[in-house]
Amino acid sequence: MDLLNALSALYAGGKYSDLTVTCGFRQWHVHRAILCSRSGFFDGACGNAFLEAERRVIDLSEDDEEAVDQMIRFFYHLDYLNEPRQPRLTLFRHRALSDARRRLPKKLDLSMIHDPLLEAAGVYIPEAPASPIASPVESRRSMEFPEKAPRSPVTKRAKTPPLIADDGSDYDSYDEEEEETQVDESHLFLHTKVYALAEKYDIPSLKALARQKFEMAVACNYDSPELPEAIEEIYCSTLDTDRGLRDIILELFNCYPQLATTPDILQVIKDLPSLAMELFKLERGIPVSA
């Protein structure tokens, strides 16, 4: 644990860094001893008479920026996507909302204001001028056919703050705004990117970790909107002989055959003949490797 904390401190501060990794507009100041001990690619790039060894700068701009960031995070944490989510501090929020309820703004009295704009908006209706004395015929007609009184304009009720139990909790257990803007947190597509990156730069431990994370994520989120894109990435970024993630996809179709009927997945199957052939073999009971 102390060693991991020390590595995390090096990653956060960049102290004693002797190598720079770039990807797009981002840079990471890293340590050759840490990267070269886990990656055959970095070991070869830093140990031989390459331009990277002289400049001590390695450009990975051809790769996905987020995947590169998670790869470098793995070098120092032996894990990725491991940032703890900090709950939003809402200390005494329930008290503030209770005070807001008790101190609702007073309703403005606009009865004494004559404004054509307010009148057009229906905020207030000016008092009708005094009508002349009605004739006996008109009075009798109004008694026989009484007119309905005009409805008062509909006013919207001010929305009161939500009721929050005064249980002494410091953090929100439910946030309406966060519910409306939910983001898919399965990270299926990112796991496939990290897996391909680990294969490309010869990082076996990261490759095994990415496979494990993808298998757990797809088991819990098989209906994720990222699944079609993840499947396409798997069959386009890995070799046919690399069964690490492909076998997981085939097992997923075996457990949930109805996935093949969804429009997005069906389109992916049409675009990937290798996947279509493997699904055909799976349905017929033919070994996929045959």
XYZ file of C-alpha atoms in Angstrom:
290
model
C 0.000 0.000 0.000
C 2.818 2.408 0.810
C 4.419 1.645 -2.548
C 1.171 2.376 -4.391
C 0.780 5.628 -2.500
C 4.310 6.601 -3.445
C 3.659 5.786 -7.101
C 0.433 7.772 -6.988
C 2.334 10.753 -5.623
C 4.830 10.494 -8.484
C 1.983 10.376 -10.978
C 0.236 13.388 -9.473
C 3.311 15.568 -9.038
C 5.544 14.424 -11.862
C 8.625 14.766 -9.686
C 11.829 13.259 -11.128
C 10.080 12.583 -14.445
C 12.470 11.867 -17.305
C 10.085 11.126 -20.172
C 7.172 12.923 -21.800
C 4.282 11.144 -23.483
C 2.124 13.241 -25.793
C -1.229 12.516 -27.404
C -2.952 15.288 -29.258
C -2.804 18.378 -27.069
C -2.156 16.483 -23.825
C 1.154 15.672 -22.179
C 2.126 13.317 -19.372
C 5.431 13.672 -17.536
C 6.287 10.105 -16.635
C 9.220 7.994 -15.478
C 11.064 5.658 -17.825
C 11.826 3.114 -15.111
C 8.116 2.646 -14.378
C 6.887 2.478 -17.974
C 9.737 0.341 -19.305
C 9.306 -2.232 -16.554
C 5.748 -2.989 -17.681
C 5.718 -2.329 -21.417
C 7.863 -3.974 -24.056
C 7.182 -1.092 -26.425
C 8.393 1.608 -24.037
C 11.360 -0.522 -23.065
C 12.451 -0.773 -26.678
C 11.734 2.876 -27.466
C 13.725 4.177 -24.504
C 16.540 1.617 -24.544
C 17.624 1.735 -28.180
C 19.086 4.500 -30.314
C 15.710 5.795 -31.410
C 14.740 9.413 -31.771
C 12.420 8.992 -28.757
C 15.379 7.942 -26.608
C 17.314 11.063 -27.518
C 14.487 13.559 -27.199
C 12.811 11.653 -24.371
C 9.445 12.405 -25.965
C 7.090 9.709 -27.258
C 4.164 10.817 -29.422
C 1.059 8.609 -29.308
C -1.237 10.989 -31.170
C -2.483 8.167 -33.408
C -4.213 6.598 -30.405
C -7.285 7.532 -28.447
C -6.489 10.252 -25.915
C -8.699 8.911 -23.143
C -7.335 5.381 -23.584
C -3.760 6.688 -23.379
C -4.621 8.542 -20.192
C -6.033 5.366 -18.622
C -2.972 3.374 -19.764
C -0.605 5.792 -18.052
C -2.810 5.783 -14.976
C -2.438 2.007 -14.879
C 1.359 2.262 -14.801
C 1.173 4.122 -11.490
C -1.990 2.724 -9.893
C -2.073 -0.833 -11.305
C -5.667 0.032 -12.173
C -7.618 2.499 -14.290
C -10.932 4.302 -14.012
C -10.190 4.286 -10.303
C -10.895 7.914 -9.500
C -13.303 8.036 -6.558
C -16.391 10.119 -7.179
C -16.520 12.986 -4.728
C -20.074 13.508 -3.504
C -21.251 17.061 -3.594
C -21.177 18.583 -0.166
C -24.620 19.794 0.852
C -24.146 20.466 4.528
C -27.165 22.166 6.092
C -28.905 22.202 2.719
C -32.133 20.916 4.246
C -32.150 23.827 6.700
C -31.624 26.364 3.963
C -34.502 24.962 1.957
C -36.753 24.948 5.009
C -35.950 28.632 5.580
C -36.671 29.307 1.920
C -40.103 27.805 2.357
C -40.848 29.977 5.352
C -39.583 33.088 3.565
C -41.455 32.867 0.302
C -41.479 36.159 -1.581
C -44.540 38.283 -0.964
C -46.976 38.666 -3.808
C -46.794 42.069 -5.447
C -49.943 44.159 -5.367
C -50.431 45.484 -8.892
C -54.002 46.662 -8.436
C -52.935 50.309 -8.122
C -50.668 50.263 -11.180
C -52.045 51.022 -14.614
C -49.628 49.628 -17.179
C -50.782 48.714 -20.704
C -48.123 45.980 -20.918
C -49.289 44.355 -17.711
C -52.866 44.660 -18.852
C -52.037 42.985 -22.185
C -50.230 40.167 -20.384
C -53.267 39.540 -18.219
C -51.490 40.288 -14.947
C -54.278 42.489 -13.765
C -57.631 43.626 -15.079
C -58.472 47.289 -14.530
C -61.720 48.082 -12.896
C -64.496 48.677 -15.370
C -65.760 52.251 -15.470
C -69.071 52.970 -13.878
C -71.792 52.077 -16.337
C -74.764 54.381 -16.877
C -78.059 53.630 -15.247
C -79.688 50.812 -17.148
C -83.178 51.153 -18.472
C -85.997 48.999 -17.021
C -86.016 46.844 -20.163
C -82.279 46.171 -19.938
C -82.545 45.435 -16.225
C -85.302 42.888 -16.802
C -83.293 41.285 -19.671
C -80.221 40.980 -17.510
C -82.266 39.283 -14.782
C -83.772 36.773 -17.238
C -80.450 35.982 -18.996
C -77.657 36.475 -16.481
C -74.190 36.518 -17.984
C -71.358 34.509 -16.496
C -68.704 36.461 -14.689
C -65.358 36.509 -16.547
C -62.740 34.171 -15.191
C -59.804 35.640 -13.451
C -56.463 35.068 -15.179
C -54.723 31.833 -14.193
C -51.710 32.458 -12.076
C -48.881 29.955 -11.765
C -48.045 28.749 -8.344
C -44.504 29.302 -7.264
C -42.570 26.037 -7.057
C -41.470 25.318 -3.525
C -38.140 23.693 -2.756
C -38.210 19.873 -2.622
C -38.813 18.294 0.720
C -35.635 16.826 2.182
C -35.757 14.834 5.378
C -33.928 16.428 8.258
C -31.931 13.304 9.076
C -28.585 14.993 9.547
C -27.067 13.601 6.343
C -24.394 15.712 4.692
C -24.764 14.423 1.137
C -27.568 14.148 -1.387
C -28.995 10.709 -1.895
C -31.020 11.866 -4.885
C -30.431 14.659 -7.338
C -33.127 15.451 -9.854
C -30.740 17.297 -12.169
C -28.291 14.400 -12.260
C -31.133 11.996 -13.061
C -32.150 14.053 -16.079
C -28.578 14.108 -17.452
C -27.544 10.543 -16.795
C -24.444 9.408 -18.617
C -23.701 5.841 -19.570
C -21.031 4.765 -17.076
C -20.502 1.225 -18.376
C -17.354 2.361 -20.253
C -17.686 -0.570 -22.657
C -16.122 1.328 -25.536
C -13.272 2.625 -23.381
C -12.452 -0.874 -22.133
C -12.125 -2.093 -25.710
C -9.834 0.855 -26.507
C -7.632 0.121 -23.508
C -7.538 -3.576 -24.415
C -6.351 -2.798 -27.948
C -3.800 -0.317 -26.623
C -2.415 -2.889 -24.197
C -1.986 -5.348 -27.063
C -0.337 -2.714 -29.248
C 2.207 -1.605 -26.639
C 2.836 -5.047 -25.136
C 1.348 -4.581 -21.658
C -0.006 -8.054 -20.742
C -1.182 -7.100 -17.252
C -3.200 -4.153 -18.571
C -4.686 -6.339 -21.283
C -5.870 -8.885 -18.714
C -7.314 -6.124 -16.539
C -9.170 -4.543 -19.464
C -10.651 -7.920 -20.371
C -11.812 -8.449 -16.788
C -13.367 -4.996 -16.586
C -15.091 -5.418 -19.946
C -16.524 -8.793 -18.966
C -17.964 -7.405 -15.734
C -19.292 -4.274 -17.429
C -21.015 -6.111 -20.271
C -22.593 -8.594 -17.854
C -24.235 -5.729 -15.955
C -24.900 -3.461 -18.953
C -25.690 -5.732 -21.898
C -28.342 -3.215 -22.993
C -25.901 -0.303 -22.947
C -26.059 2.066 -25.936
C -22.263 1.710 -26.176
C -22.467 -2.019 -26.942
C -22.738 -1.745 -30.764
C -19.767 0.605 -30.923
C -17.779 -1.609 -28.549
C -18.460 -4.718 -30.658
C -17.355 -2.917 -33.799
C -14.168 -1.752 -32.080
C -13.376 -5.281 -30.890
C -13.677 -6.822 -34.350
C -11.776 -3.991 -36.032
C -8.898 -3.469 -33.579
C -7.977 -7.069 -32.680
C -6.833 -10.073 -34.678
C -9.138 -13.001 -35.378
C -6.891 -15.179 -33.226
C -7.231 -12.839 -30.248
C -10.224 -14.362 -28.486
C -9.980 -12.238 -25.329
C -13.003 -10.015 -25.959
C -14.566 -11.843 -28.900
C -15.446 -14.876 -26.806
C -17.170 -12.580 -24.313
C -19.290 -11.122 -27.120
C -20.235 -14.565 -28.402
C -21.195 -15.685 -24.910
C -23.322 -12.551 -24.607
C -25.232 -13.433 -27.781
C -25.592 -16.993 -26.507
C -27.219 -15.740 -23.283
C -29.259 -12.962 -24.906
C -30.057 -13.996 -28.510
C -32.643 -11.222 -28.729
C -29.785 -8.715 -28.979
C -29.348 -9.695 -32.617
C -32.832 -8.334 -33.381
C -32.153 -4.781 -32.214
C -31.545 -2.351 -35.098
C -28.103 -1.126 -33.964
C -26.711 -4.599 -33.255
C -28.200 -5.945 -36.480
C -26.445 -3.224 -38.449
C -23.132 -4.078 -36.777
C -23.583 -7.748 -37.701
C -24.203 -6.747 -41.326
C -21.082 -4.576 -41.356
C -18.835 -7.249 -39.798
C -18.758 -10.490 -41.833
C -16.405 -12.115 -39.326
C -18.924 -11.555 -36.526
C -21.766 -12.836 -38.688
C -19.801 -15.998 -39.472
C -18.985 -16.586 -35.803
C -22.641 -16.145 -34.835
C -23.629 -18.593 -37.572
C -21.156 -21.160 -36.207
C -22.412 -20.525 -32.681
C -26.001 -21.188 -33.730
C -25.055 -24.398 -35.559
C -22.856 -25.648 -32.730
C -19.696 -25.441 -34.835
C -16.485 -24.492 -32.972
C -15.649 -20.893 -33.761
C -11.947 -21.652 -34.183
C -12.732 -24.270 -36.848
